Structure formats: C-alpha cells, structure tokens
PDB file of C-alpha atoms in Angstrom:
ATOM      1  CA  UNK A   1     118.105  28.450 170.864  1.00 76.00           C
ATOM      2  CA  UNK A   2     115.655  31.061 170.434  1.00 84.00           C
ATOM      3  CA  UNK A   3     115.712  32.934 167.165  1.00 91.00           C
ATOM      4  CA  UNK A   4     113.860  36.278 166.495  1.00 95.00           C
ATOM      5  CA  UNK A   5     113.158  37.596 162.951  1.00 97.00           C
ATOM      6  CA  UNK A   6     112.384  41.123 162.453  1.00 97.00           C
ATOM      7  CA  UNK A   7     110.640  42.976 159.557  1.00 97.00           C
ATOM      8  CA  UNK A   8     111.370  45.503 157.405  1.00 97.00           C
ATOM      9  CA  UNK A   9     114.534  46.216 157.853  1.00 96.00           C
ATOM     10  CA  UNK A  10     113.685  49.924 157.079  1.00 97.00           C
ATOM     11  CA  UNK A  11     110.425  51.593 156.993  1.00 98.00           C
ATOM     12  CA  UNK A  12     109.652  55.046 155.768  1.00 98.00           C
ATOM     13  CA  UNK A  13     106.328  56.677 156.732  1.00 97.00           C
ATOM     14  CA  UNK A  14     104.667  60.073 156.404  1.00 98.00           C
ATOM     15  CA  UNK A  15     103.997  62.027 159.540  1.00 97.00           C
ATOM     16  CA  UNK A  16     100.571  61.017 160.884  1.00 97.00           C
ATOM     17  CA  UNK A  17     100.554  57.664 159.201  1.00 97.00           C
ATOM     18  CA  UNK A  18     100.769  54.664 161.110  1.00 98.00           C
ATOM     19  CA  UNK A  19     103.710  52.402 161.413  1.00 98.00           C
ATOM     20  CA  UNK A  20     103.666  48.366 161.809  1.00 98.00           C
ATOM     21  CA  UNK A  21     106.792  46.224 162.582  1.00 98.00           C
ATOM     22  CA  UNK A  22     106.617  42.309 162.865  1.00 98.00           C
ATOM     23  CA  UNK A  23     108.477  39.793 164.527  1.00 98.00           C
ATOM     24  CA  UNK A  24     108.408  36.152 164.364  1.00 98.00           C
ATOM     25  CA  UNK A  25     110.124  33.763 167.129  1.00 96.00           C
ATOM     26  CA  UNK A  26     111.131  30.197 167.144  1.00 93.00           C
ATOM     27  CA  UNK A  27     110.834  28.699 170.747  1.00 89.00           C
ATOM     28  CA  UNK A  28     107.267  28.171 171.865  1.00 88.00           C
ATOM     29  CA  UNK A  29     108.429  28.677 175.618  1.00 86.00           C
ATOM     30  CA  UNK A  30     109.216  32.084 175.211  1.00 88.00           C
ATOM     31  CA  UNK A  31     106.772  34.484 177.343  1.00 88.00           C
ATOM     32  CA  UNK A  32     108.054  37.671 177.494  1.00 89.00           C
ATOM     33  CA  UNK A  33     108.051  40.251 174.311  1.00 94.00           C
ATOM     34  CA  UNK A  34     109.705  43.628 174.878  1.00 94.00           C
ATOM     35  CA  UNK A  35     110.173  46.296 172.177  1.00 97.00           C
ATOM     36  CA  UNK A  36     113.223  49.072 172.817  1.00 96.00           C
ATOM     37  CA  UNK A  37     113.698  52.207 170.909  1.00 97.00           C
ATOM     38  CA  UNK A  38     117.202  53.280 169.953  1.00 95.00           C
ATOM     39  CA  UNK A  39     117.926  56.449 168.926  1.00 94.00           C
ATOM     40  CA  UNK A  40     121.181  57.397 167.056  1.00 89.00           C
ATOM     41  CA  UNK A  41     124.210  57.206 169.373  1.00 86.00           C
ATOM     42  CA  UNK A  42     121.860  56.514 172.318  1.00 90.00           C
ATOM     43  CA  UNK A  43     120.855  53.545 174.668  1.00 93.00           C
ATOM     44  CA  UNK A  44     118.074  51.127 173.546  1.00 94.00           C
ATOM     45  CA  UNK A  45     114.807  52.120 175.759  1.00 95.00           C
ATOM     46  CA  UNK A  46     111.913  50.024 176.351  1.00 94.00           C
ATOM     47  CA  UNK A  47     108.635  51.435 174.957  1.00 96.00           C
ATOM     48  CA  UNK A  48     106.285  48.450 175.355  1.00 96.00           C
ATOM     49  CA  UNK A  49     106.296  45.009 176.334  1.00 93.00           C
ATOM     50  CA  UNK A  50     103.692  42.184 176.483  1.00 92.00           C
ATOM     51  CA  UNK A  51     103.726  38.997 178.206  1.00 89.00           C
ATOM     52  CA  UNK A  52     102.541  35.606 176.902  1.00 83.00           C
ATOM     53  CA  UNK A  53      99.448  35.727 178.715  1.00 83.00           C
ATOM     54  CA  UNK A  54      98.148  38.798 176.734  1.00 82.00           C
ATOM     55  CA  UNK A  55      97.121  39.478 173.445  1.00 90.00           C
ATOM     56  CA  UNK A  56      97.311  43.064 173.013  1.00 94.00           C
ATOM     57  CA  UNK A  57      98.696  45.757 175.022  1.00 94.00           C
ATOM     58  CA  UNK A  58      98.376  49.761 174.351  1.00 96.00           C
ATOM     59  CA  UNK A  59     100.046  52.746 175.416  1.00 94.00           C
ATOM     60  CA  UNK A  60      99.047  55.942 174.015  1.00 96.00           C
ATOM     61  CA  UNK A  61     100.118  55.752 170.296  1.00 97.00           C
ATOM     62  CA  UNK A  62     101.801  52.719 170.747  1.00 98.00           C
ATOM     63  CA  UNK A  63     100.610  48.885 170.794  1.00 98.00           C
ATOM     64  CA  UNK A  64     101.921  45.682 170.425  1.00 97.00           C
ATOM     65  CA  UNK A  65      99.974  42.519 169.639  1.00 97.00           C
ATOM     66  CA  UNK A  66     100.919  39.044 170.327  1.00 96.00           C
ATOM     67  CA  UNK A  67      99.842  35.747 168.154  1.00 95.00           C
ATOM     68  CA  UNK A  68     101.394  32.576 170.407  1.00 93.00           C
ATOM     69  CA  UNK A  69      99.998  30.436 167.700  1.00 93.00           C
ATOM     70  CA  UNK A  70     101.269  31.545 164.939  1.00 94.00           C
ATOM     71  CA  UNK A  71     104.602  32.709 167.047  1.00 95.00           C
ATOM     72  CA  UNK A  72     104.451  36.420 165.982  1.00 95.00           C
ATOM     73  CA  UNK A  73     104.181  39.782 167.479  1.00 97.00           C
ATOM     74  CA  UNK A  74     103.927  43.181 166.135  1.00 98.00           C
ATOM     75  CA  UNK A  75     104.781  47.201 166.960  1.00 98.00           C
ATOM     76  CA  UNK A  76     102.119  49.601 166.162  1.00 98.00           C
ATOM     77  CA  UNK A  77     102.731  53.014 166.321  1.00 98.00           C
ATOM     78  CA  UNK A  78      99.814  55.630 165.052  1.00 97.00           C
ATOM     79  CA  UNK A  79      99.729  58.998 164.280  1.00 97.00           C
ATOM     80  CA  UNK A  80     103.452  59.121 163.847  1.00 98.00           C
ATOM     81  CA  UNK A  81     105.861  62.101 164.532  1.00 97.00           C
ATOM     82  CA  UNK A  82     109.141  62.960 163.260  1.00 96.00           C
ATOM     83  CA  UNK A  83     110.547  62.308 166.963  1.00 96.00           C
ATOM     84  CA  UNK A  84     109.262  58.358 166.142  1.00 97.00           C
ATOM     85  CA  UNK A  85     112.336  58.073 163.736  1.00 97.00           C
ATOM     86  CA  UNK A  86     114.900  55.518 165.230  1.00 97.00           C
ATOM     87  CA  UNK A  87     115.875  52.062 165.153  1.00 96.00           C
ATOM     88  CA  UNK A  88     113.330  49.731 166.989  1.00 97.00           C
ATOM     89  CA  UNK A  89     114.175  46.367 168.088  1.00 97.00           C
ATOM     90  CA  UNK A  90     112.136  43.658 169.136  1.00 97.00           C
ATOM     91  CA  UNK A  91     112.973  40.641 171.495  1.00 95.00           C
ATOM     92  CA  UNK A  92     112.090  37.699 173.221  1.00 93.00           C
ATOM     93  CA  UNK A  93     112.999  35.910 176.289  1.00 87.00           C
ATOM     94  CA  UNK A  94     112.386  31.825 176.577  1.00 75.00           C
ATOM     95  CA  UNK A  95     111.016  30.635 179.860  1.00 68.00           C
ATOM     96  CA  UNK A  96     113.462  27.920 179.490  1.00 60.00           C
ATOM     97  CA  UNK A  97     117.351  27.405 180.883  1.00 52.00           C
ATOM     98  CA  UNK A  98     119.054  30.137 178.951  1.00 54.00           C
ATOM     99  CA  UNK A  99     116.656  32.986 179.736  1.00 64.00           C
ATOM    100  CA  UNK A 100     118.185  35.950 178.144  1.00 79.00           C
ATOM    101  CA  UNK A 101     116.980  38.310 175.815  1.00 87.00           C
ATOM    102  CA  UNK A 102     117.435  37.190 172.134  1.00 90.00           C
ATOM    103  CA  UNK A 103     117.000  40.376 169.601  1.00 94.00           C
ATOM    104  CA  UNK A 104     115.482  41.059 166.271  1.00 95.00           C
ATOM    105  CA  UNK A 105     117.908  42.491 163.836  1.00 94.00           C
ATOM    106  CA  UNK A 106     116.285  45.995 164.214  1.00 96.00           C
ATOM    107  CA  UNK A 107     113.979  48.427 161.761  1.00 97.00           C
ATOM    108  CA  UNK A 108     115.023  51.751 160.854  1.00 96.00           C
ATOM    109  CA  UNK A 109     112.046  53.910 161.136  1.00 97.00           C
ATOM    110  CA  UNK A 110     111.845  57.156 159.263  1.00 98.00           C
ATOM    111  CA  UNK A 111     109.031  59.851 159.460  1.00 97.00           C
ATOM    112  CA  UNK A 112     109.111  62.210 156.970  1.00 95.00           C
ATOM    113  CA  UNK A 113     107.566  65.534 157.993  1.00 90.00           C
TER     114      UNK A 113
ATOM    115  CA  UNK B   1     117.672  57.510 190.773  1.00 64.00           C
ATOM    116  CA  UNK B   2     120.345  57.037 188.679  1.00 77.00           C
ATOM    117  CA  UNK B   3     120.193  55.106 185.626  1.00 92.00           C
ATOM    118  CA  UNK B   4     122.613  52.369 184.361  1.00 96.00           C
ATOM    119  CA  UNK B   5     126.200  53.915 184.239  1.00 97.00           C
ATOM    120  CA  UNK B   6     128.989  52.460 181.997  1.00 98.00           C
ATOM    121  CA  UNK B   7     132.619  53.665 181.815  1.00 97.00           C
ATOM    122  CA  UNK B   8     134.538  54.365 179.903  1.00 97.00           C
ATOM    123  CA  UNK B   9     132.053  55.550 177.019  1.00 96.00           C
ATOM    124  CA  UNK B  10     134.634  55.613 174.247  1.00 97.00           C
ATOM    125  CA  UNK B  11     138.149  53.914 174.011  1.00 96.00           C
ATOM    126  CA  UNK B  12     140.575  52.889 171.437  1.00 98.00           C
ATOM    127  CA  UNK B  13     142.662  49.906 171.635  1.00 98.00           C
ATOM    128  CA  UNK B  14     145.222  47.989 169.605  1.00 98.00           C
ATOM    129  CA  UNK B  15     144.992  44.238 168.299  1.00 98.00           C
ATOM    130  CA  UNK B  16     146.412  42.226 170.822  1.00 98.00           C
ATOM    131  CA  UNK B  17     145.813  44.196 174.124  1.00 98.00           C
ATOM    132  CA  UNK B  18     143.229  43.640 176.785  1.00 98.00           C
ATOM    133  CA  UNK B  19     140.196  45.829 177.754  1.00 98.00           C
ATOM    134  CA  UNK B  20     138.128  45.877 180.831  1.00 98.00           C
ATOM    135  CA  UNK B  21     134.627  47.797 180.918  1.00 98.00           C
ATOM    136  CA  UNK B  22     132.716  48.698 183.964  1.00 98.00           C
ATOM    137  CA  UNK B  23     129.251  48.710 184.750  1.00 98.00           C
ATOM    138  CA  UNK B  24     127.032  50.173 187.725  1.00 97.00           C
ATOM    139  CA  UNK B  25     123.253  48.940 187.550  1.00 96.00           C
ATOM    140  CA  UNK B  26     120.351  50.863 189.129  1.00 94.00           C
ATOM    141  CA  UNK B  27     120.582  51.032 192.802  1.00 93.00           C
ATOM    142  CA  UNK B  28     118.640  47.862 194.053  1.00 90.00           C
ATOM    143  CA  UNK B  29     119.144  46.270 190.709  1.00 90.00           C
ATOM    144  CA  UNK B  30     120.794  42.411 191.462  1.00 89.00           C
ATOM    145  CA  UNK B  31     121.202  41.267 187.595  1.00 89.00           C
ATOM    146  CA  UNK B  32     123.490  42.463 185.262  1.00 93.00           C
ATOM    147  CA  UNK B  33     123.641  41.573 181.761  1.00 93.00           C
ATOM    148  CA  UNK B  34     126.255  42.396 179.099  1.00 96.00           C
ATOM    149  CA  UNK B  35     125.345  42.537 175.199  1.00 96.00           C
ATOM    150  CA  UNK B  36     127.714  43.477 171.987  1.00 97.00           C
ATOM    151  CA  UNK B  37     125.939  45.699 169.373  1.00 95.00           C
ATOM    152  CA  UNK B  38     127.297  45.594 166.263  1.00 91.00           C
ATOM    153  CA  UNK B  39     125.976  47.019 162.557  1.00 82.00           C
ATOM    154  CA  UNK B  40     126.173  43.679 160.932  1.00 75.00           C
ATOM    155  CA  UNK B  41     125.330  40.963 164.181  1.00 77.00           C
ATOM    156  CA  UNK B  42     122.983  43.459 165.837  1.00 84.00           C
ATOM    157  CA  UNK B  43     122.257  43.273 169.665  1.00 92.00           C
ATOM    158  CA  UNK B  44     124.083  39.817 171.115  1.00 93.00           C
ATOM    159  CA  UNK B  45     124.047  38.276 174.393  1.00 93.00           C
ATOM    160  CA  UNK B  46     127.277  37.894 175.954  1.00 95.00           C
ATOM    161  CA  UNK B  47     126.748  37.213 179.662  1.00 92.00           C
ATOM    162  CA  UNK B  48     124.606  37.664 182.805  1.00 91.00           C
ATOM    163  CA  UNK B  49     125.302  37.878 186.301  1.00 92.00           C
ATOM    164  CA  UNK B  50     123.161  37.625 189.419  1.00 89.00           C
ATOM    165  CA  UNK B  51     124.545  37.694 192.969  1.00 88.00           C
ATOM    166  CA  UNK B  52     128.166  37.717 191.992  1.00 92.00           C
ATOM    167  CA  UNK B  53     127.275  34.340 189.887  1.00 92.00           C
ATOM    168  CA  UNK B  54     127.206  33.870 186.025  1.00 91.00           C
ATOM    169  CA  UNK B  55     123.966  32.442 185.173  1.00 85.00           C
ATOM    170  CA  UNK B  56     123.719  32.597 181.443  1.00 86.00           C
ATOM    171  CA  UNK B  57     126.388  32.688 178.876  1.00 90.00           C
ATOM    172  CA  UNK B  58     126.127  33.740 175.131  1.00 90.00           C
ATOM    173  CA  UNK B  59     127.999  32.141 172.084  1.00 91.00           C
ATOM    174  CA  UNK B  60     130.962  34.043 172.651  1.00 95.00           C
ATOM    175  CA  UNK B  61     134.586  32.948 172.821  1.00 96.00           C
ATOM    176  CA  UNK B  62     136.501  32.435 176.070  1.00 96.00           C
ATOM    177  CA  UNK B  63     138.305  35.643 175.350  1.00 97.00           C
ATOM    178  CA  UNK B  64     135.303  37.510 176.816  1.00 98.00           C
ATOM    179  CA  UNK B  65     134.717  37.423 180.558  1.00 97.00           C
ATOM    180  CA  UNK B  66     133.299  38.943 183.372  1.00 97.00           C
ATOM    181  CA  UNK B  67     132.356  39.118 186.811  1.00 97.00           C
ATOM    182  CA  UNK B  68     130.171  40.770 189.478  1.00 97.00           C
ATOM    183  CA  UNK B  69     130.833  42.328 192.861  1.00 97.00           C
ATOM    184  CA  UNK B  70     128.780  42.068 196.026  1.00 95.00           C
ATOM    185  CA  UNK B  71     127.537  45.862 195.430  1.00 94.00           C
ATOM    186  CA  UNK B  72     126.229  44.814 192.117  1.00 94.00           C
ATOM    187  CA  UNK B  73     128.696  46.393 189.962  1.00 97.00           C
ATOM    188  CA  UNK B  74     129.964  44.291 187.147  1.00 98.00           C
ATOM    189  CA  UNK B  75     132.931  44.244 184.852  1.00 98.00           C
ATOM    190  CA  UNK B  76     133.528  42.788 181.639  1.00 98.00           C
ATOM    191  CA  UNK B  77     136.984  41.886 180.119  1.00 98.00           C
ATOM    192  CA  UNK B  78     138.152  40.829 176.354  1.00 98.00           C
ATOM    193  CA  UNK B  79     141.466  39.822 176.156  1.00 97.00           C
ATOM    194  CA  UNK B  80     143.627  39.375 173.065  1.00 97.00           C
ATOM    195  CA  UNK B  81     141.491  42.037 171.117  1.00 98.00           C
ATOM    196  CA  UNK B  82     140.507  41.459 167.524  1.00 97.00           C
ATOM    197  CA  UNK B  83     139.567  43.859 164.934  1.00 97.00           C
ATOM    198  CA  UNK B  84     136.302  42.604 164.967  1.00 95.00           C
ATOM    199  CA  UNK B  85     135.562  42.709 168.582  1.00 97.00           C
ATOM    200  CA  UNK B  86     134.866  46.877 167.565  1.00 96.00           C
ATOM    201  CA  UNK B  87     131.557  47.163 168.786  1.00 96.00           C
ATOM    202  CA  UNK B  88     129.172  49.084 171.275  1.00 96.00           C
ATOM    203  CA  UNK B  89     129.132  47.047 174.333  1.00 98.00           C
ATOM    204  CA  UNK B  90     126.078  47.603 176.446  1.00 97.00           C
ATOM    205  CA  UNK B  91     125.027  46.739 180.241  1.00 97.00           C
ATOM    206  CA  UNK B  92     121.764  46.009 181.196  1.00 94.00           C
ATOM    207  CA  UNK B  93     120.340  45.920 184.707  1.00 92.00           C
ATOM    208  CA  UNK B  94     117.168  44.683 186.103  1.00 88.00           C
ATOM    209  CA  UNK B  95     115.587  44.257 189.672  1.00 82.00           C
ATOM    210  CA  UNK B  96     115.807  40.561 190.236  1.00 72.00           C
ATOM    211  CA  UNK B  97     116.917  38.579 186.729  1.00 61.00           C
ATOM    212  CA  UNK B  98     115.866  38.394 183.263  1.00 58.00           C
ATOM    213  CA  UNK B  99     114.015  35.323 183.858  1.00 59.00           C
ATOM    214  CA  UNK B 100     111.656  37.111 186.302  1.00 61.00           C
ATOM    215  CA  UNK B 101     109.819  38.955 184.086  1.00 63.00           C
ATOM    216  CA  UNK B 102     111.116  42.601 185.353  1.00 70.00           C
ATOM    217  CA  UNK B 103     112.182  45.360 182.968  1.00 82.00           C
ATOM    218  CA  UNK B 104     115.887  45.441 181.601  1.00 87.00           C
ATOM    219  CA  UNK B 105     117.430  49.022 181.544  1.00 91.00           C
ATOM    220  CA  UNK B 106     120.328  49.636 179.099  1.00 95.00           C
ATOM    221  CA  UNK B 107     123.003  51.910 179.945  1.00 96.00           C
ATOM    222  CA  UNK B 108     124.384  54.502 177.386  1.00 95.00           C
ATOM    223  CA  UNK B 109     127.203  52.023 176.513  1.00 96.00           C
ATOM    224  CA  UNK B 110     130.907  51.419 175.903  1.00 97.00           C
ATOM    225  CA  UNK B 111     132.351  52.308 172.092  1.00 96.00           C
ATOM    226  CA  UNK B 112     135.400  50.109 171.719  1.00 97.00           C
ATOM    227  CA  UNK B 113     137.300  50.663 168.522  1.00 97.00           C
ATOM    228  CA  UNK B 114     140.020  48.154 167.883  1.00 97.00           C
ATOM    229  CA  UNK B 115     143.062  49.253 165.534  1.00 97.00           C
TER     230      UNK B 115
END
C-alpha cells in the first residue's frame, strides 16, 4: 500500500520568513495530494491540494509543488504569521483499488513573533 | 451549509465496553470515511462508505465496524474496548467518493478515552 513520509516533524520560523514542509510517497499510481492544517483541538482543514497532472499550485501565501518523477511534493508558506502555527499534514491518494487518503506523520509549525 | 457533524464530542468508556460514534455528512455528500488520530500513529484510515456500502477498509481489527444509512449518516462501532483505542475519531465526507477527486471535509471529531 501507499506510504507517505513527512519532514520535518517540527519547524520553527521567525514571523515573515518562509516555511517549507516536504513529503515523499511510495505509490506511483497516487494522483491526488492534499495538505491539511490542524490547529490544537480542531479538525484538519484543507488548505491546498494538487493533482498529478499539475506541477505547482498557488493560493496567496501558500504553494504546493509536485515532482512525480521523484515522488515528492512540498508545501511552501511565505510571509509566515503567528496564526500559521499549527500541525500540517500531507496526504496522498492512490488511483488504485485502495482509494483512501494516506497521511504523513505531521509537522508542528511554530511561527515566532 | 452545515459542516460534518460528529456526536458525541467527548466520551469516557471502560475497557471491555463498546462504543458507537455518529457522523452526519455535509448535505449532499454521499461518501463518509472514518479516521483514527493518535499522537503516536497519526491519522489512520479506518473505512469508507458510499451509498450504504463499505468500499474500503483500513488495517484495523474486526472490533472496529461501521455502517451507513440511506440518508448518508454513518456510525462506527468499537467493541471490547482496549486502552489503545483512546484516540480522536474523525469522520470525513465528500461529494461522491475519495476516488473521484472531490475534496474531503473533516468533522470536529469524537474524543474517546478508554480507562
């Protein structure tokens, strides 16, 4: 089955700096890669997603890049703000028979004021 | 439009008991999936239902079961509770199914503590 690895597990940045979180996946048949943000005690919320026919996608300060050859995708947050502090999860979904989301282990992002 | 609603939000059970958790998906969403979230194991897929049929199942023992009703509401049941079942159980819904490319929306979750 699919395996998703996420790095780093914790990340601290100064307010205004950029943050990058990286994920690798194992199943070359995976075709959908969402990113979720989870604040303490709250539900995971989708912040951006990318499909395998696209190499990059941006939404204001957030961008995701996908390298299908290397089987990795990354989340980029620019001009970080304290409210960006949360746990971020990457996920991958295979187009094969087992079509559930497989999540990475999460990255605790702390933006220092 | 109401989001994914899960009940109860918090509950405490004793080892050996059973528990039933409920999930109401976003109106119009027919796919409901369940995930277990623990600090050590992260978010792990339990099962997914679509049109009252279980379509996918994760790697959990048979003590974990679920069902979906004709109105797309779903329940999951855990029998013979163990201490390790203490976790946040998240329900997620999507318009058709996770395999169709539609966005998956999560509920606030049910916090289960087994003592």
